[in-house]
CSV table of C-alpha atoms in Angstrom, one decimal:
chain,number,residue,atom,x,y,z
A,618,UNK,CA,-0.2,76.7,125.4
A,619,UNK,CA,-0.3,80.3,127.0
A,620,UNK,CA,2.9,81.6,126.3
A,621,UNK,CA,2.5,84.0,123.1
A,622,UNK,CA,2.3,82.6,119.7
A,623,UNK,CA,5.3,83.5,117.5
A,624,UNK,CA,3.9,85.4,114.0
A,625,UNK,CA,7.4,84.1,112.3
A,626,UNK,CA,7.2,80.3,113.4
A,627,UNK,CA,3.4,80.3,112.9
A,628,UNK,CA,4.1,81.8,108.7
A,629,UNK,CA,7.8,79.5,108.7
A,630,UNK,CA,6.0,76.7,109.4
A,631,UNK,CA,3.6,77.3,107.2
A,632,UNK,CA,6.0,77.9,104.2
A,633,UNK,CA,4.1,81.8,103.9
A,634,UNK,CA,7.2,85.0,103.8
A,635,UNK,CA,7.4,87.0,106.9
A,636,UNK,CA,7.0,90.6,106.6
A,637,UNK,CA,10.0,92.1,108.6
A,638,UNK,CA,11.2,96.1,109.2
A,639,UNK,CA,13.9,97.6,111.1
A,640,UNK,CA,14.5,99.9,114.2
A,641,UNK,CA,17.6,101.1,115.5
A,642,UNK,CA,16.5,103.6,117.6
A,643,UNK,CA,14.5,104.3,120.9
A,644,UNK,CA,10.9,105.1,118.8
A,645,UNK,CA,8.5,103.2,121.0
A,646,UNK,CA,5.9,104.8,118.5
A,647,UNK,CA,7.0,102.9,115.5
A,648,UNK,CA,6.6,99.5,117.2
A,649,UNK,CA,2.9,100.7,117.3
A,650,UNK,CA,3.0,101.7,114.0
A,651,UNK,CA,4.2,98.7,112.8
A,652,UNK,CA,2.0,96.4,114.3
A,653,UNK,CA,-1.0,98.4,112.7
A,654,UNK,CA,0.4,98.6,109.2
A,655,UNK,CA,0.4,94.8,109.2
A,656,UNK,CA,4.4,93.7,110.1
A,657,UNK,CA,5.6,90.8,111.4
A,658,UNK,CA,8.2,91.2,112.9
A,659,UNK,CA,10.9,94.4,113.5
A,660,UNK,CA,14.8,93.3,113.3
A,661,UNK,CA,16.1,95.7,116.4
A,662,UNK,CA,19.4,96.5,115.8
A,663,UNK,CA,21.9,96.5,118.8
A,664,UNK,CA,25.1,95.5,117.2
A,665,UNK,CA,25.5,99.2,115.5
A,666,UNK,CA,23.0,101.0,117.7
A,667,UNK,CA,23.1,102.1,121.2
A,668,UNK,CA,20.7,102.0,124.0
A,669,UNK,CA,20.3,101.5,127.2
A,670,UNK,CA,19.1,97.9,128.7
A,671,UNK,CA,15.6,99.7,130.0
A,672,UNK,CA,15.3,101.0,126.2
A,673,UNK,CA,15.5,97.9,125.2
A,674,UNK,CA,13.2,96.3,127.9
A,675,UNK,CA,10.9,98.9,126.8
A,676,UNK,CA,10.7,98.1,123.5
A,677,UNK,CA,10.3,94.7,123.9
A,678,UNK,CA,7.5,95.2,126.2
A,679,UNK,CA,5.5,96.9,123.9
A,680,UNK,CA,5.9,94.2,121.2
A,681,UNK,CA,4.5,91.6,123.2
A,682,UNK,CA,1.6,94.2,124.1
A,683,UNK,CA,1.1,94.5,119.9
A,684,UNK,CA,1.9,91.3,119.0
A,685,UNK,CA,4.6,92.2,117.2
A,686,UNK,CA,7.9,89.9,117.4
A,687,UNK,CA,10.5,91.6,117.9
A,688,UNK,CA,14.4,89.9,117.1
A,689,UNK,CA,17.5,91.5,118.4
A,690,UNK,CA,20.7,91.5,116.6
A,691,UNK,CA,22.6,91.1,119.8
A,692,UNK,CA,25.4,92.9,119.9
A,693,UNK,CA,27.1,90.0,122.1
A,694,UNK,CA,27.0,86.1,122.6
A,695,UNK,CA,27.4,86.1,126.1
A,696,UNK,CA,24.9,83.6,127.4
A,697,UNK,CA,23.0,85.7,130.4
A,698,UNK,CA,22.8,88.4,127.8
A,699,UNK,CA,21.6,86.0,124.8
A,700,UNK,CA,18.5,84.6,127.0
A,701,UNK,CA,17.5,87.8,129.1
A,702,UNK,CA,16.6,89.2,126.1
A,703,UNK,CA,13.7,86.5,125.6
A,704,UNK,CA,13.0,86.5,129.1
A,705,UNK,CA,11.9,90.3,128.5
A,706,UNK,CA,9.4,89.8,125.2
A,707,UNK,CA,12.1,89.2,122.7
A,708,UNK,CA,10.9,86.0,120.1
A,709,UNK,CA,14.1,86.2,118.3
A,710,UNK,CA,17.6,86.6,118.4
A,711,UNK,CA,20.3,87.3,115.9
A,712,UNK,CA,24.0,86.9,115.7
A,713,UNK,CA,26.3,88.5,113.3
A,714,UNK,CA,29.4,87.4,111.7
A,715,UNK,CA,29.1,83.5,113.2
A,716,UNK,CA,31.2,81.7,110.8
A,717,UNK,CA,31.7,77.8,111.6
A,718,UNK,CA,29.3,74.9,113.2
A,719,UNK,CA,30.5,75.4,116.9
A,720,UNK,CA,29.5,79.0,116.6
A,721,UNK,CA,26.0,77.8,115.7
A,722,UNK,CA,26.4,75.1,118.3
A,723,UNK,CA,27.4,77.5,121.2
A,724,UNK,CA,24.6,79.7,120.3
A,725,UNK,CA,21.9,77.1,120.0
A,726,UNK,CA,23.4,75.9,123.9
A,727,UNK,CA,22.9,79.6,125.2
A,728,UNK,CA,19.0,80.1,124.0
A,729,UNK,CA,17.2,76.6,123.8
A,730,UNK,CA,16.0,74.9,126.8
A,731,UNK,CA,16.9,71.6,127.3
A,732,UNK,CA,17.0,69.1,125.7
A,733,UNK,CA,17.7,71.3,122.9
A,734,UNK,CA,20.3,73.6,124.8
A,735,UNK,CA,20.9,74.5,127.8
A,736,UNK,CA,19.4,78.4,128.7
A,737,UNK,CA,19.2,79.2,132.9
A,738,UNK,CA,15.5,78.7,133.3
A,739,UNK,CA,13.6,81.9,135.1
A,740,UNK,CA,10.4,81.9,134.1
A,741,UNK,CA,9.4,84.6,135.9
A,742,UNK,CA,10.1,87.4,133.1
A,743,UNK,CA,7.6,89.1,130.5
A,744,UNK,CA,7.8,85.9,128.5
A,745,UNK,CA,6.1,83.6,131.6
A,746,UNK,CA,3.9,86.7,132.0
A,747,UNK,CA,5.7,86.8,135.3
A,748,UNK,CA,5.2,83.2,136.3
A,749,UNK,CA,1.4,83.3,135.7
A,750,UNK,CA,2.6,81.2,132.1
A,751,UNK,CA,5.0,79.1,134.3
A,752,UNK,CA,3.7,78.3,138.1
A,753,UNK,CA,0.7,76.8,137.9
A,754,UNK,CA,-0.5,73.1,136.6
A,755,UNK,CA,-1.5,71.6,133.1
A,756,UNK,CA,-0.9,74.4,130.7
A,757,UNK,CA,0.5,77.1,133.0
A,758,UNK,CA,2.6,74.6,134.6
A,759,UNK,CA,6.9,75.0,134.1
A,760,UNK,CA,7.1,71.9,131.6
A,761,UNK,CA,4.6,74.1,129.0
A,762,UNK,CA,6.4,77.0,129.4
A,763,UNK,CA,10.0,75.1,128.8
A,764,UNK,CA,8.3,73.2,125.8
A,765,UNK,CA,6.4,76.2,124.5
A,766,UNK,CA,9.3,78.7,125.1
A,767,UNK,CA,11.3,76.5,122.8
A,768,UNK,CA,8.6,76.1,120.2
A,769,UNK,CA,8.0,79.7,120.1
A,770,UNK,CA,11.0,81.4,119.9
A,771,UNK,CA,13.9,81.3,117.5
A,772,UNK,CA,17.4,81.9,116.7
A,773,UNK,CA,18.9,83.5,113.4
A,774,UNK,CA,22.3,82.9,112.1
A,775,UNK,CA,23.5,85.6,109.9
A,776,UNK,CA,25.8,84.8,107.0
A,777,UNK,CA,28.6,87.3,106.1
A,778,UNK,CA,31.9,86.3,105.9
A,779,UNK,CA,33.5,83.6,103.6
A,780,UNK,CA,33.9,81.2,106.1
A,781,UNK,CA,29.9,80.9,106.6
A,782,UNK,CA,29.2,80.5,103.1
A,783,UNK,CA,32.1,77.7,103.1
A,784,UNK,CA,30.5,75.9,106.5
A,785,UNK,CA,27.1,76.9,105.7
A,786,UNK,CA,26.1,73.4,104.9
A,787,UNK,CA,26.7,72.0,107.4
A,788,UNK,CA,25.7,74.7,109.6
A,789,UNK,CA,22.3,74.9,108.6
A,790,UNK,CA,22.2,71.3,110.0
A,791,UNK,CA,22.7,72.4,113.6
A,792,UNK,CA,19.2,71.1,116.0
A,793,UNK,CA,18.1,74.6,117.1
A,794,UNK,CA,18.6,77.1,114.0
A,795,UNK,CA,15.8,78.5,112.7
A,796,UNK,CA,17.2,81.2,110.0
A,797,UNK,CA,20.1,81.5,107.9
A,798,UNK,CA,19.7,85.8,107.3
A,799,UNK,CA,22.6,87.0,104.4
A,800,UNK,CA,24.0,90.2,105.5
A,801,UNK,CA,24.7,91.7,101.6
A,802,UNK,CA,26.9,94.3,102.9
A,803,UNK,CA,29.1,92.6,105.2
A,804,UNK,CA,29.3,89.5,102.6
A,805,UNK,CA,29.3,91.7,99.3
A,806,UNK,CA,32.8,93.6,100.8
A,807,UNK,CA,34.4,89.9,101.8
A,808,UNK,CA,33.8,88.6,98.1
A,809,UNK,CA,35.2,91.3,96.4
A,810,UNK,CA,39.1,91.6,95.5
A,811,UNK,CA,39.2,94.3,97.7
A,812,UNK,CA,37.9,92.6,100.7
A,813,UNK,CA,40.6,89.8,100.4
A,814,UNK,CA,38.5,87.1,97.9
A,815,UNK,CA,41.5,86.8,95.8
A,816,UNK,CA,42.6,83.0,94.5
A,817,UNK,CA,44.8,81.5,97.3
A,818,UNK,CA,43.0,83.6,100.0
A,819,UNK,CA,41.6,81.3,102.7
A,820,UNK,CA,37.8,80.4,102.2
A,821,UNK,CA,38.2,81.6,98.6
A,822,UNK,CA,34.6,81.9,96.8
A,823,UNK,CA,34.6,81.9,93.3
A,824,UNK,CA,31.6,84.7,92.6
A,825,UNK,CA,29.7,87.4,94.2
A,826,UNK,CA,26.7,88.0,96.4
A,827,UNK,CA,24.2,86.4,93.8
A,828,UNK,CA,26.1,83.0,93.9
A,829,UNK,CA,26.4,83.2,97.7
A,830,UNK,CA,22.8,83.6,98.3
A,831,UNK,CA,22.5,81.0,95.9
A,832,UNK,CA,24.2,78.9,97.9
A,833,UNK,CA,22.7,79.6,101.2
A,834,UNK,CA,19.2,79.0,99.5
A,835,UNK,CA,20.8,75.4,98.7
A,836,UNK,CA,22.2,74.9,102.1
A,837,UNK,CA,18.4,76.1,103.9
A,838,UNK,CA,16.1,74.0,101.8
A,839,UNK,CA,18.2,70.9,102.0
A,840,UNK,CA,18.1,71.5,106.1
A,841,UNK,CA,14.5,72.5,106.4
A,842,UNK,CA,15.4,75.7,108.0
A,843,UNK,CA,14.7,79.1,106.5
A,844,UNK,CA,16.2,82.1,105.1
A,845,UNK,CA,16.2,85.7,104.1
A,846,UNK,CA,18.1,88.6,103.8
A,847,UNK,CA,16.9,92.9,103.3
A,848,UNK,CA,16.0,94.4,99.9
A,849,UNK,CA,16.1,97.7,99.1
A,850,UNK,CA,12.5,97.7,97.2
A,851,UNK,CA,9.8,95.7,96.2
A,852,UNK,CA,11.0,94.4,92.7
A,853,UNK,CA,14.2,93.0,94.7
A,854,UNK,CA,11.7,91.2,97.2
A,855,UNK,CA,9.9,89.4,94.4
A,856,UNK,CA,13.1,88.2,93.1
A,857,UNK,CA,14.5,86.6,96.3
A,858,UNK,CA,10.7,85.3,97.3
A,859,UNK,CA,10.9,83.3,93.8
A,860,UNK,CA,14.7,82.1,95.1
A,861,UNK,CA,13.0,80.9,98.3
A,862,UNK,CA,13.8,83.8,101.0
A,863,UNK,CA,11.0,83.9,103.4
A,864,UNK,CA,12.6,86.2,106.2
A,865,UNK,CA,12.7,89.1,104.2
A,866,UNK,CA,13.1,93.1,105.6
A,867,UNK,CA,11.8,95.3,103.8
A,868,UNK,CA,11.5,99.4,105.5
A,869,UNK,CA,12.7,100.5,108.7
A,870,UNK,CA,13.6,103.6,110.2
A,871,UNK,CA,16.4,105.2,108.1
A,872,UNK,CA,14.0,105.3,105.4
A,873,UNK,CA,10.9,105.7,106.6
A,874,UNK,CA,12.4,109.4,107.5
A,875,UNK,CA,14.3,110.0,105.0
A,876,UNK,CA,11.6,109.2,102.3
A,877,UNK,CA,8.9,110.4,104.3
A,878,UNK,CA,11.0,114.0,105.1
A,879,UNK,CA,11.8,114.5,101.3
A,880,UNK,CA,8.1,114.1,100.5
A,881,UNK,CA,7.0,116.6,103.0
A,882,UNK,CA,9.6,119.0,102.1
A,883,UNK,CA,8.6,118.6,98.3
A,884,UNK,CA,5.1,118.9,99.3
A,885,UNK,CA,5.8,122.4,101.0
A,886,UNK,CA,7.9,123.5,97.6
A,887,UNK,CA,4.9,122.8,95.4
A,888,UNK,CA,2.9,125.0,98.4
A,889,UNK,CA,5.2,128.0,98.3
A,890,UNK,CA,6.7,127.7,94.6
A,891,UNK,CA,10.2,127.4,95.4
A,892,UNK,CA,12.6,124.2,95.6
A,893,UNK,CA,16.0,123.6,97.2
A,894,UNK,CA,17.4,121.5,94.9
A,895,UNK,CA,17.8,118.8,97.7
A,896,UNK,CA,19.5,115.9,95.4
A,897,UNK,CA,18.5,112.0,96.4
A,898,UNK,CA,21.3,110.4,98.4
A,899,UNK,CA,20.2,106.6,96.9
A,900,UNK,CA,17.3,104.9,96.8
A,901,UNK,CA,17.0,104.6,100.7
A,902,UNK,CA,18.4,101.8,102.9
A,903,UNK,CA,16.5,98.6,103.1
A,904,UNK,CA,16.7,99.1,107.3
């Protein structure tokens, strides 16, 4: 099988936690970076981040040149969109806010090859190695590219509204899903009172995020599939490893600068005997 070997499905399938960071910026230096400090995988963000489609391209390139997988949080479901961004090094996608089975459905259509979906077949792009993966015979030949392409890739469902967690059951079912990732933010704000969760509402949940993961860590091991969600430190990882998360981000680059910024800036205070007074914003973002 020539086409690259995906780090995440290799360590899913083996039942070991993926080691996952975050970029939402043009840095083609961290994708170096964190290929050398031992990552998995880096969760590019395109849903709140902007760049251009060669920034992209760019950065996706360079993962495959690390083997590093990259997956985008596509900032739309529009199929040409969804599959180009494999077709250019990309080993995973992921979809916000997808809240019933014929979102998952739709999705799983747009990026599997048939018979699985039904993604416009190329196989000329980054991931064929320009066709030298896809025109030739035996291995190289189009059939292991399709079937490898499949194999190697993967698509992750993130769960943030109150409708997922009520459908998540039976979405986790769908042929074609790989992770269920919990977006803590997005789902913490729709199961408060002031996000709507109020008796009567529609898709009511009776408890907070801990519950909801909870239930998403049901849903994933009774499908086979996996799941994960970011932590903001190490002590938080070891508690949702022990829950069953193996997708889980940890670092990316809000706080690498931040942290890494204060430090210096401290460093040069204890140099030169003086101090600012710069007070800690939090404990840094998880991405």
């Amino acid at each position: 099988m020539p086409v690259r070997r995906s780090k995440v499905m290799e360590k899913l399938r083996a039942g070991k936690p993926i080691k996952c960071c975050a970029l939402g910026h043009f840095m083609p230096f961290f994708v170096h970076y964190a290929a050398k400090s031992g990552y998995d995988c880096i969760w590019l963000d395109l849903e709140h981040r902007a760049m251009g489609q060669r920034e992209v391209q760019a950065l996706l390139q360079l993962g495959v040149t690390h083997d590093i997988d990259i997956m985008v949080r596509s900032p739309s479901t529009e199929r040409t969109q969804l599959y180009r961004y494999y077709e250019d090094g990309a080993t995973g996608v992921m979809l916000p806010l997808q809240n019933t089975v014929e979102d998952v459905k739709s999705l799983v259509e747009k990026v599997k090859f048939p018979p699985i979906g039904n993604r416009g077949i190329d196989a000329a792009g980054v991931d064929a190695a320009f066709g030298e993966y896809s025109w030739g015979k035996d291995e190289h030949s189009m059939a292991s590219y399709v079937q490898g392409a499949n194999r190697e890739t993967f698509l992750t469902i993130q769960i943030e509204t109150r409708a997922a967690l009520a459908n998540c059951e039976e979405m986790a079912k769908v042929e074609g899903v790989d992770i269920f990732f919990v977006g803590p933010g997005d789902l913490g704000w729709r199961l408060s009172k002031e996000g709507g969760n109020v008796p009567g509402a529609e898709n009511y949940f009776d408890g907070g995020v801990e519950e909801a993961i909870a239930k998403v860590a049901a849903a994933c091991k009774a499908a086979g599939i996996a799941w994960g969600l970011p932590v903001p430190s190490p002590e938080r990882a070891a508690a949702v490893l022990a829950q069953g998360a193996q997708f889980i981000n940890l670092g990316g680059d809000f706080g690498f600068c931040m942290n890494g910024l204060k430090s210096s800036a401290a460093e040069l205070d204890g140099v030169y005997g003086t101090s600012d007074g710069a007070a800690s914003t939090s404990e840094g973002k998880a991405y």
